[in-house]
XYZ file of C-alpha atoms in Angstrom:
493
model
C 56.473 111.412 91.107
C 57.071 107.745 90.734
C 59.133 105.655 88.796
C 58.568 104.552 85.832
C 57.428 100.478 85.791
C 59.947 99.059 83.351
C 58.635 95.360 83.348
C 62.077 93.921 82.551
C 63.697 94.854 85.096
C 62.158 92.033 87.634
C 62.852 89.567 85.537
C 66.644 90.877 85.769
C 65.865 90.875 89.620
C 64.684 87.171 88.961
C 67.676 85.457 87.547
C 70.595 87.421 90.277
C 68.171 86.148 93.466
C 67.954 82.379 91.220
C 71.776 82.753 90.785
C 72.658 83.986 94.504
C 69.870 80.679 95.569
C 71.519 78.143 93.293
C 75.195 79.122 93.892
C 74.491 79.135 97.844
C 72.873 75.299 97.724
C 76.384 74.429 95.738
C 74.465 73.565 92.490
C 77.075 72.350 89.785
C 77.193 74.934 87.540
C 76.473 77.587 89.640
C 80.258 78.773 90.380
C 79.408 82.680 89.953
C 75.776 83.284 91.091
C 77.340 85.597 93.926
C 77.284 87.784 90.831
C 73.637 88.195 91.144
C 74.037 90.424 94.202
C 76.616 92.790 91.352
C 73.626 93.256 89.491
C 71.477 94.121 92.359
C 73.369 96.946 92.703
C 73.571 97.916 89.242
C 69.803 97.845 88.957
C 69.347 99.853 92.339
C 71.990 102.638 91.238
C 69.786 102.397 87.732
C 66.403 102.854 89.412
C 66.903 105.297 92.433
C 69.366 107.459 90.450
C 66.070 107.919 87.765
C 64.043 108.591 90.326
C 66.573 111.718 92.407
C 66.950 113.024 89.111
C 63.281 113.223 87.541
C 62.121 114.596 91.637
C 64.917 116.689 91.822
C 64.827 118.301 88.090
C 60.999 119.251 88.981
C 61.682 120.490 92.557
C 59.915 117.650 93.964
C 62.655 115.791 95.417
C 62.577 115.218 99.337
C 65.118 113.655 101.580
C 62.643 112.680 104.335
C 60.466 111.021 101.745
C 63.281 109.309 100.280
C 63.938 107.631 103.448
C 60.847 107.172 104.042
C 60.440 104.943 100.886
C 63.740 103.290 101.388
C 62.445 102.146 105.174
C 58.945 100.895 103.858
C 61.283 98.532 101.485
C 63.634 97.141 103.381
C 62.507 97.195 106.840
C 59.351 95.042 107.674
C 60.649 92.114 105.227
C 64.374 92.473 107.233
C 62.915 92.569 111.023
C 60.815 89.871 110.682
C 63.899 87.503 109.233
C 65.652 88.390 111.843
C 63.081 88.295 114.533
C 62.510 84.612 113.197
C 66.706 83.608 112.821
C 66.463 85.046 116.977
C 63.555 82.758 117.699
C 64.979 79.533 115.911
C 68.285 80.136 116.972
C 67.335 80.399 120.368
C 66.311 76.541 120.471
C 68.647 75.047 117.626
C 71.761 76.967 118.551
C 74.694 76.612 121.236
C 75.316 79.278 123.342
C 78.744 80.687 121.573
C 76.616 80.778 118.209
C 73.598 82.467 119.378
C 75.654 85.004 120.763
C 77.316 85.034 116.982
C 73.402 85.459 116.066
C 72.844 88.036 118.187
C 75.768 90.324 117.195
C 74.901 89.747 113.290
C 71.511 90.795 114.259
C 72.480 93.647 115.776
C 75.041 94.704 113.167
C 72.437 93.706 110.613
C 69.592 95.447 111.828
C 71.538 98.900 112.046
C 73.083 97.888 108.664
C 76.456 97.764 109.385
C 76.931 94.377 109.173
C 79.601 94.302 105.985
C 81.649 96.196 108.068
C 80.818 93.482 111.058
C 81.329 90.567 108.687
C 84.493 91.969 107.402
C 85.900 92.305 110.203
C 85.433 88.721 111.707
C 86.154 86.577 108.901
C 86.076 86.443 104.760
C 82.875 85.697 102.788
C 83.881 82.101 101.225
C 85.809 81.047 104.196
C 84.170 78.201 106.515
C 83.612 80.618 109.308
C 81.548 82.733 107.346
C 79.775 80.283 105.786
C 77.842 79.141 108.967
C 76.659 82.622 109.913
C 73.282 82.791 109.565
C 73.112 85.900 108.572
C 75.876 86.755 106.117
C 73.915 87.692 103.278
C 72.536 90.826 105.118
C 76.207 92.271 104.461
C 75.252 93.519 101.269
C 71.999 95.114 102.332
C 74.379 97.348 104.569
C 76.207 98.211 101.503
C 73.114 99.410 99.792
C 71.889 100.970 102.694
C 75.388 103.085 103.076
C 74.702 104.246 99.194
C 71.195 105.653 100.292
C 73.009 107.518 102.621
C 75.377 108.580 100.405
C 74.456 109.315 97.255
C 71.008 110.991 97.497
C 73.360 114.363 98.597
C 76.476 113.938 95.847
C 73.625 113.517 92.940
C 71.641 116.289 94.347
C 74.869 119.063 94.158
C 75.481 117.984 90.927
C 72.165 118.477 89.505
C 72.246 121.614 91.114
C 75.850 122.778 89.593
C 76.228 120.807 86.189
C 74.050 120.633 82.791
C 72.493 117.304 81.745
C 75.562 116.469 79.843
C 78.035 118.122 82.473
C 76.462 115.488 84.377
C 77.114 112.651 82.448
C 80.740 113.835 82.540
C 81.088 113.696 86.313
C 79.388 110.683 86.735
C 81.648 108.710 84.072
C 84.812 110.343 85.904
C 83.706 108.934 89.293
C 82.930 106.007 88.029
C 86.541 105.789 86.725
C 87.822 106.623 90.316
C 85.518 104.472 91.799
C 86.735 101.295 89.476
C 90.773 102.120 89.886
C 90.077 101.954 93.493
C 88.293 98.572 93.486
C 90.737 97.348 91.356
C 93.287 98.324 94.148
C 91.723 97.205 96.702
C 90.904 93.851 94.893
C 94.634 93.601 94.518
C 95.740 94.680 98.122
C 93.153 94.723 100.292
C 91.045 91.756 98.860
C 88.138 91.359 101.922
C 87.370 95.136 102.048
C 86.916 95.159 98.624
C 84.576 92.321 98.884
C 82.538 94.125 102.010
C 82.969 98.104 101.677
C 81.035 100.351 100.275
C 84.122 102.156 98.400
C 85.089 99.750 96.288
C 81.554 98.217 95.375
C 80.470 101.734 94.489
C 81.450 101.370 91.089
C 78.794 98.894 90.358
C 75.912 101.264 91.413
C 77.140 103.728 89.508
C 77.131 102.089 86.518
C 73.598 101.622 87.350
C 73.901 105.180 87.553
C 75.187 106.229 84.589
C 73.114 103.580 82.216
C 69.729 106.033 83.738
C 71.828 109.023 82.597
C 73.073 108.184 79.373
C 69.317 106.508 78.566
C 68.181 110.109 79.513
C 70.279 112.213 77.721
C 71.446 110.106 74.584
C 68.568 107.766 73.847
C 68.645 109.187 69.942
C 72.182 108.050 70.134
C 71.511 104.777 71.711
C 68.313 104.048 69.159
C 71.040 104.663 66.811
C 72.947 101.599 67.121
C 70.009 99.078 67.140
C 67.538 98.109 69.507
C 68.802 94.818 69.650
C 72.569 94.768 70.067
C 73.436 96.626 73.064
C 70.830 94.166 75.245
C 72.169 91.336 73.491
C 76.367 92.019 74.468
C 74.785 93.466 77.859
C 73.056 89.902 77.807
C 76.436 87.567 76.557
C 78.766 89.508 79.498
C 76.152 88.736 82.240
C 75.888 84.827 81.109
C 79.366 84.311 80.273
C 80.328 86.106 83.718
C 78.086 83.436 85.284
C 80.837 80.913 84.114
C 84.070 82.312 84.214
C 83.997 84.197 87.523
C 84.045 82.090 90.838
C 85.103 82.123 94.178
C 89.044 82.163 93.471
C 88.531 84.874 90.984
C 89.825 88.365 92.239
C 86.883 90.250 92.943
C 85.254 93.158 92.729
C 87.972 94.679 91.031
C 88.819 94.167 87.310
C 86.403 91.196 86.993
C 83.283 93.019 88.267
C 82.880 95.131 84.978
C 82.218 92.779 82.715
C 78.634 91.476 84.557
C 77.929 95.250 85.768
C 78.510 96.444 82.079
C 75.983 93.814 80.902
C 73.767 94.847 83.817
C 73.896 98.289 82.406
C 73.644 97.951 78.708
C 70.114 95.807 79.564
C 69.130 98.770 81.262
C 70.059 101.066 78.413
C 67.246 100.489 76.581
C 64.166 98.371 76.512
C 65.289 94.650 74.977
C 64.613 93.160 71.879
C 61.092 91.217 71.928
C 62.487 87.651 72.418
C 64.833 89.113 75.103
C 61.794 91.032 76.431
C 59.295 88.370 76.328
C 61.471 86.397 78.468
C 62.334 89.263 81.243
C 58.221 89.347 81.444
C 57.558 86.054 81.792
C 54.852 85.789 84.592
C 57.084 83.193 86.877
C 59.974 85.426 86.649
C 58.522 88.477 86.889
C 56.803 87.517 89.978
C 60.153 86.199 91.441
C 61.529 89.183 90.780
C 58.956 90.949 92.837
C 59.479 88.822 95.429
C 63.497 88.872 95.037
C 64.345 90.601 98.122
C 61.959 88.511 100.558
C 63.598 85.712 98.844
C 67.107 86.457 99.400
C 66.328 87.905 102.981
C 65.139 84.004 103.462
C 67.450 81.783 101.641
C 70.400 82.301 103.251
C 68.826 81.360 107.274
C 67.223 78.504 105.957
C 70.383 77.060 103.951
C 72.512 77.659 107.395
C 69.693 76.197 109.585
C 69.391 73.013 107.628
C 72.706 72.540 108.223
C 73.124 72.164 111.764
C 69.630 70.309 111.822
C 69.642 68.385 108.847
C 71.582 65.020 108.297
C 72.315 65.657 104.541
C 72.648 69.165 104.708
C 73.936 69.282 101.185
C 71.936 65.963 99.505
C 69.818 66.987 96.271
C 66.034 66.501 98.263
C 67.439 68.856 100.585
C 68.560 71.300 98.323
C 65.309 70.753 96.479
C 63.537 71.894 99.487
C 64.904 74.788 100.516
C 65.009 76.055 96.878
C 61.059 75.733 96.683
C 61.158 76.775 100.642
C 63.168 79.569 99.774
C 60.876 81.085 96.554
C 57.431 80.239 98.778
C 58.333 82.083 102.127
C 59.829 85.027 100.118
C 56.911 85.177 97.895
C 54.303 84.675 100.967
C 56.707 87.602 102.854
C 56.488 90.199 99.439
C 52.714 89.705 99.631
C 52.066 89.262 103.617
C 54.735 91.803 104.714
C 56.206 94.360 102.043
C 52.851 95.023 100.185
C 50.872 95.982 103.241
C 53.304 98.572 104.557
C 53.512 99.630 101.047
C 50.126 100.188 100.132
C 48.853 103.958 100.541
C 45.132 102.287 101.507
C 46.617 100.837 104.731
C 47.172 102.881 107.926
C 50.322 101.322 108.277
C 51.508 103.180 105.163
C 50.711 106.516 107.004
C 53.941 108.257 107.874
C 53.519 108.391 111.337
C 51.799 104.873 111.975
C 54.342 103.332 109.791
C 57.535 104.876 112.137
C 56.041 104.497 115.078
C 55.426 100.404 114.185
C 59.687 100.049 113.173
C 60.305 101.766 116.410
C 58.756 99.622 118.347
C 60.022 96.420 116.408
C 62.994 97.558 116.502
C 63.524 98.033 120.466
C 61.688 94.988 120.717
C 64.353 93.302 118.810
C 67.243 94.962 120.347
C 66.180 94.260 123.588
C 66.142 90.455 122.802
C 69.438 90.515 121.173
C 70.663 92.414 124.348
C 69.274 90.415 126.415
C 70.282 87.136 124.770
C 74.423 88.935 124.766
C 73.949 89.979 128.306
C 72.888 86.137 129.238
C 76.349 85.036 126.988
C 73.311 82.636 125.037
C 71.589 81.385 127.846
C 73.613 78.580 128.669
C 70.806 77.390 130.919
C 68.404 76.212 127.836
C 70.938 73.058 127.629
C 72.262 70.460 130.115
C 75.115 70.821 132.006
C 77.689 69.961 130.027
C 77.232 73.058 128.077
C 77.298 75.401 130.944
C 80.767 74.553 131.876
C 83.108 77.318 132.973
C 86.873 76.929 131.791
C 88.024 75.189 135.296
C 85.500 72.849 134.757
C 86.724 72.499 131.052
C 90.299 71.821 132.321
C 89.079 69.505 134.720
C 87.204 67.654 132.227
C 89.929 67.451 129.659
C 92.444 66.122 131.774
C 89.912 63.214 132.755
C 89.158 62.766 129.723
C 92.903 61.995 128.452
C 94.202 60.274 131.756
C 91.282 57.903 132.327
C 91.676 56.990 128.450
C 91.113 52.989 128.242
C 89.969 52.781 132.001
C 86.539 54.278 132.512
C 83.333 52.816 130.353
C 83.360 55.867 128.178
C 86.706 54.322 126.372
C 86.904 50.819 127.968
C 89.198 48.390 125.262
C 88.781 45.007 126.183
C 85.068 44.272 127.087
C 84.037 40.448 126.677
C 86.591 37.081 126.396
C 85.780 37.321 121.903
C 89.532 37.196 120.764
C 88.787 39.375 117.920
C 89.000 42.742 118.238
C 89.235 45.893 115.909
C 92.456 48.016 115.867
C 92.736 51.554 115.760
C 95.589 53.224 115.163
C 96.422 57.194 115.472
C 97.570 59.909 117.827
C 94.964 62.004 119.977
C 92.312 61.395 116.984
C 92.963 57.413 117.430
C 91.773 58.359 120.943
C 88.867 60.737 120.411
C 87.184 57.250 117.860
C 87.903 55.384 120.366
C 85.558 57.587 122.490
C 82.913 57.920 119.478
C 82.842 53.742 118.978
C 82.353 53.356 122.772
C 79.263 56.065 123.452
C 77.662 54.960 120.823
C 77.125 51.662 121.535
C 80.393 49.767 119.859
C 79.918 45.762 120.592
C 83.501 44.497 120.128
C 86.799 44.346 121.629
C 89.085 47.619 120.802
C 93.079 47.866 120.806
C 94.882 50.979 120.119
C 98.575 51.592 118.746
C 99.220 55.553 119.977
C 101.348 57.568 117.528
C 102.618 60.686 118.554
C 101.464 63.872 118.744
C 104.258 65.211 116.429
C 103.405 63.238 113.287
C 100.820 63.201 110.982
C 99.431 61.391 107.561
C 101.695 58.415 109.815
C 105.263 59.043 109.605
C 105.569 63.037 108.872
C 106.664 65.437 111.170
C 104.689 68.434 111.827
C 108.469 70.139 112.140
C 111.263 69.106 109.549
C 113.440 67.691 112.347
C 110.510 65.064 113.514
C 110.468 64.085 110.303
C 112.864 60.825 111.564
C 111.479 60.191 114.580
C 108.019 59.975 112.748
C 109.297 57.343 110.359
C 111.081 55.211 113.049
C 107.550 55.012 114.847
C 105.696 53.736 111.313
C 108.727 51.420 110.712
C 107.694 49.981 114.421
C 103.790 50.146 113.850
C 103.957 48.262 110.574
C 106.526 45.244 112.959
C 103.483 45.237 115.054
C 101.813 41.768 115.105
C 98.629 43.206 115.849
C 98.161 43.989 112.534
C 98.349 40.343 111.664
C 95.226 39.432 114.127
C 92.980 42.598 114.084
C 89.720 42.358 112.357
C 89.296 45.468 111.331
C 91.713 48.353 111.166
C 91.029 52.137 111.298
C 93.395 54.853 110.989
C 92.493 58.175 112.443
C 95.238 60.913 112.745
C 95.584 64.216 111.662
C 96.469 64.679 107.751
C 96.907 67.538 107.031
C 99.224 68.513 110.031
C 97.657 71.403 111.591
C-alpha cells in the first residue's frame, strides 16, 4: 500500500530546499533558511510514520521493502553527486582537500557523515564551510532514523491501542525535546549533528500523522483554517528570528517544527492550498532532494574557481544552476530507478546496479586516500615533503630583499612605495614583486610581537610595541614615500 499523494506537501518541500539555497548563497534576508532542513525532517517523520502504520495495521508492512524504497530514493541521486564532487575535485582541488573530499565521500556515502562532520569542525565555522560536502550530514541523520524507527513504531503498534499510541509518542517526544534542549545548552555541535537530539523534529512529524489519524473530528473541530494558518505564522516568523548565533536545535527548534506539523495536520485553507500547489513549486518540491544534493558542491566549487565567489551574477547562477541540475537529476536519475516499468526498478537489478556503484566509488576514494591526493597532478611545488618545506621557508625569509622574488630597489626612479609591517609587510612584498610590481619598494620591519602597530600580542610587549610606532612614525621615510601600505596582523593571532 502506498501513500497517500497529499499535493501540499511539495510545495512545503519547495520553500525549506528555496530557504536552505538562498541562506547558503548569503542572500540578505535569508538568516534562518538552515531551518528548511527542520522541516525536512518534520515532513519525513510525517510521511514514513503514515506509511509503517497504515502497512503495519493491515499486516502488510515489510522491513526489506522498506529499505528497499528508502535505497531507490536516496541512492542513485546521492552516488552520482558524489561521483561528480570526486571527478571535479580531482582537477580543481589541492591534494590536502581532495583527500578532505575523499573522506566526506566516504563518510557520506555510508551515511555517517554528521558524525564525520561533527567531529572535525562546527557547521557555521569557516572550516566547514569549504567542505564540499557538508550538507550530506543531514542525509545521515535521516538515514540513522530509517534505521531506527521502523522497529520502535512497529512494537508499539503491536503493544498499544491507537490512542495508547498517541500517548507514547507525545511522551517521547517530550524526552526527545528535554534532551535537545540539553544538549543545545551543553553540548551545542552534537546537538546540531546527532541523531538524538534532532529526533524530536521527526517525531513531531510523527505525531502530526497520528493525531490527523486518530482525532481528525477533533481537529475539523477547531476550523479548517486556523491551525495551517499559526502552523504557517511560526514557520515564517522562524525564518526571521532564528539565525546562526541562535542556540539550536534545542528550545528554538519547536517553534518552525510545530508549524511544520500543524500544516500537516490537516489539508490548508484554499488560498494556503492554492499556493502549496502551485505548478513551479510543486515541481521544485519534487525535485527538492536532487536540488539540495547539488547546491551545496556547486556553491563550494565556485568558490575556489570563481573570482567573485559571492557577487550577485554569481549567486544568480548557481541558484538557477542549482534548481536545473536537480530538476534534470529528479527526472534523469530518481524517476527511472523509481519507475516499476524499468528493469532497473526490479529488486535484484536495482541492488546489484548500487553495488557496483558503490565499490566503484569506494575504490576511487581509496585509491585517491591511498595516493594522499595525487600530488603528482600538480607541479612541484605542491609535492613538497616537510624537509623540503623547511628548506624552502628558511630561503624564503633569509634571502628576503636579495633574490628577484623580493628585490627592493630595482631602477635609479627616486620614488618608491613604502610598506610597512612585520612578517605580513614581508609576504606583500613577495605578492607586489611576482606579480609584476614596476616601482622601487622600501620596507620598515615591525616585530613579530605586535600587532594593529603598537600592541603586544602579550600584556608585557605592550611597551616595547609602542616604543617601535613612536620610532616608525620619526621615520623620514614617511615624508618621501609615494605610496604607503600597512600590512600586519590585526587581530593578533
Amino acid at each position: 500500500m502506498n501513500t497517500p499523494y497529499l499535493p501540499h506537501i511539495d510545495g512545503l518541500r519547495a520553500i525549506a530546499v528555496l530557504a536552505i539555497l538562498l541562506f547558503h548563497l548569503n542572500v540578505p534576508g535569508a538568516q534562518g533558511g538552515f531551518l528548511g532542513v527542520d522541516m525536512f525532517f518534520v515532513i519525513s517523520g510525517f510521511l514514513i510514520t503514515g506509511q509503517i502504520s497504515r502497512l503495519a495495521v493491515n499486516g502488510e508492512f515489510s522491513l526489506m521493502n522498506f529499505y528497499l524504497r528508502r535505497a531507490r530514493r536516496l541512492l542513485p541521486a546521492l552516488i552520482t553527486t558524489l561521483l561528480v564532487s570526486m571527478i571535479i575535485g580531482f582537477y580543481v582541488l589541492s591534494p590536502h582537500d581532495l583527500v578532505l573530499l575523499a573522506k566526506s565521500v566516504l563518510a557520506s556515502e555510508f551515511f555517517y557523515s554528521n558524525l564525520y562532520f561533527w567531529s572535525t569542525a562546527g557547521y557555521f565555522s569557516d572550516i566547514s564551510q569549504s567542505n564540499i560536502l557538508l550538507h550530506t550530514w543531514s542525509l545521515a541523520v535521516e538515514e540513522q532514523f530509517y534505521l531506527v524507527w521502523p522497529l520502535l513504531l512497529l512494537a508499539l503498534i503491536k503493544s498499544l491501542t491507537l490512542g495508547g499510541r498517541s500517548w507514547a509518542l507525545l511522551t517521547l517526544l517530550a524526552a526527545a525535546v528535554i534532551s535537545s534542549i540539553w544538549a543545545a545548552e551543553t553540548a551545542p555541535e552534537a546537538a546540531f549533528y546527532l541523531l538524538p537530539f534532532r529526533f524530536h523534529e521527526f517525531l513531531m512529524g510523527g505525531l502530526a500523522y497520528q493525531l490527523g489519524a486518530t482525532h481528525q473530528q477533533r481537529l475539523n473541530a477547531i476550523g479548517s483554517w486556523k491551525l495551517p494558518a499559526v502552523g504557517a505564522l511560526l514557520v515564517v516568523g522562524s525564518f526571521f528570528v532564528i539565525d546562526e548565533n541562535t542556540t539550536f536545535p534545542g528550545l528554538m527548534s519547536l517553534p518552525p517544527t510545530i508549524g511544520i506539523a500543524l500544516l500537516l495536520l490537516s489539508s490548508p485553507p484554499k488560498f494556503l492550498s492554492r499556493f502549496l500547489t502551485w505548478a513551479p513549486l510543486k515541481h521544485i518540491g519534487l525535485a527538492s532532494y536532487s536540488i539540495y544534493l547539488f547546491h551545496w558542491p556547486l556553491i563550494a566549487f565556485s568558490q575556489r574557481t570563481t573570482d567573485v565567489p559571492d557577487g550577485s551574477l554569481t549567486r544568480l547562477i548557481i541558484f538557477v544552476s542549482s534548481i536545473t541540475l536537480g530538476y534534470v537529476s529528479y527526472r534523469l536519475i530518481e524517476g527511472p530507478f523509481r519507475n516499476p516499468a524499468n528493469t532497473i526498478y526490479q529488486p535484484k537489478a536495482f541492488m546489484l546496479m548500487m553495488l557496483l556503484s558503490l565499490a566503484g566509488l569506494t575504490t576511487f576514494v581509496t585509491m585517491t586516500l591511498n595516493h594522499d591526493g595525487y600530488p603528482d597532478r600538480f607541479s612541484s611545488a605542491l609535492q613538497m615533503n616537510q624537509d623540503d618545506l623547511y628548506e624552502e621557508r628558511e630561503r624564503y625569509w633569509s634571502e628576503f630583499g636579495l633574490n628577484d622574488e623580493s628585490k627592493l630597489q630595482i631602477n635609479d626612479d627616486p620614488e618608491y612605495v613604502l610598506v610597512i609591517g612585520n612578517s605580513h609587510a614581508q609576504d606583500l612584498v613577495y605578492a607586489l614583486r611576482q606579480n609584476a610590481f614596476p616601482g622601487n619598494l622600501r620596507i620598515i620591519i615591525t616585530p613579530f610581537k605586535c600587532f594593529n602597530f603598537g600592541v603586544g600580542t602579550l600584556p608585557g610587549d605592550d611597551e616595547m610595541c609602542n616604543s617601535y610606532r613612536r620610532s616608525l612614525l620619526d621615520s623620514p621615510l614617511l615624508e618621501d614615500a609615494k605610496k604607503i601600505y600597512l600590512h600586519e596582523d590585526f587581530n593578533g593571532e
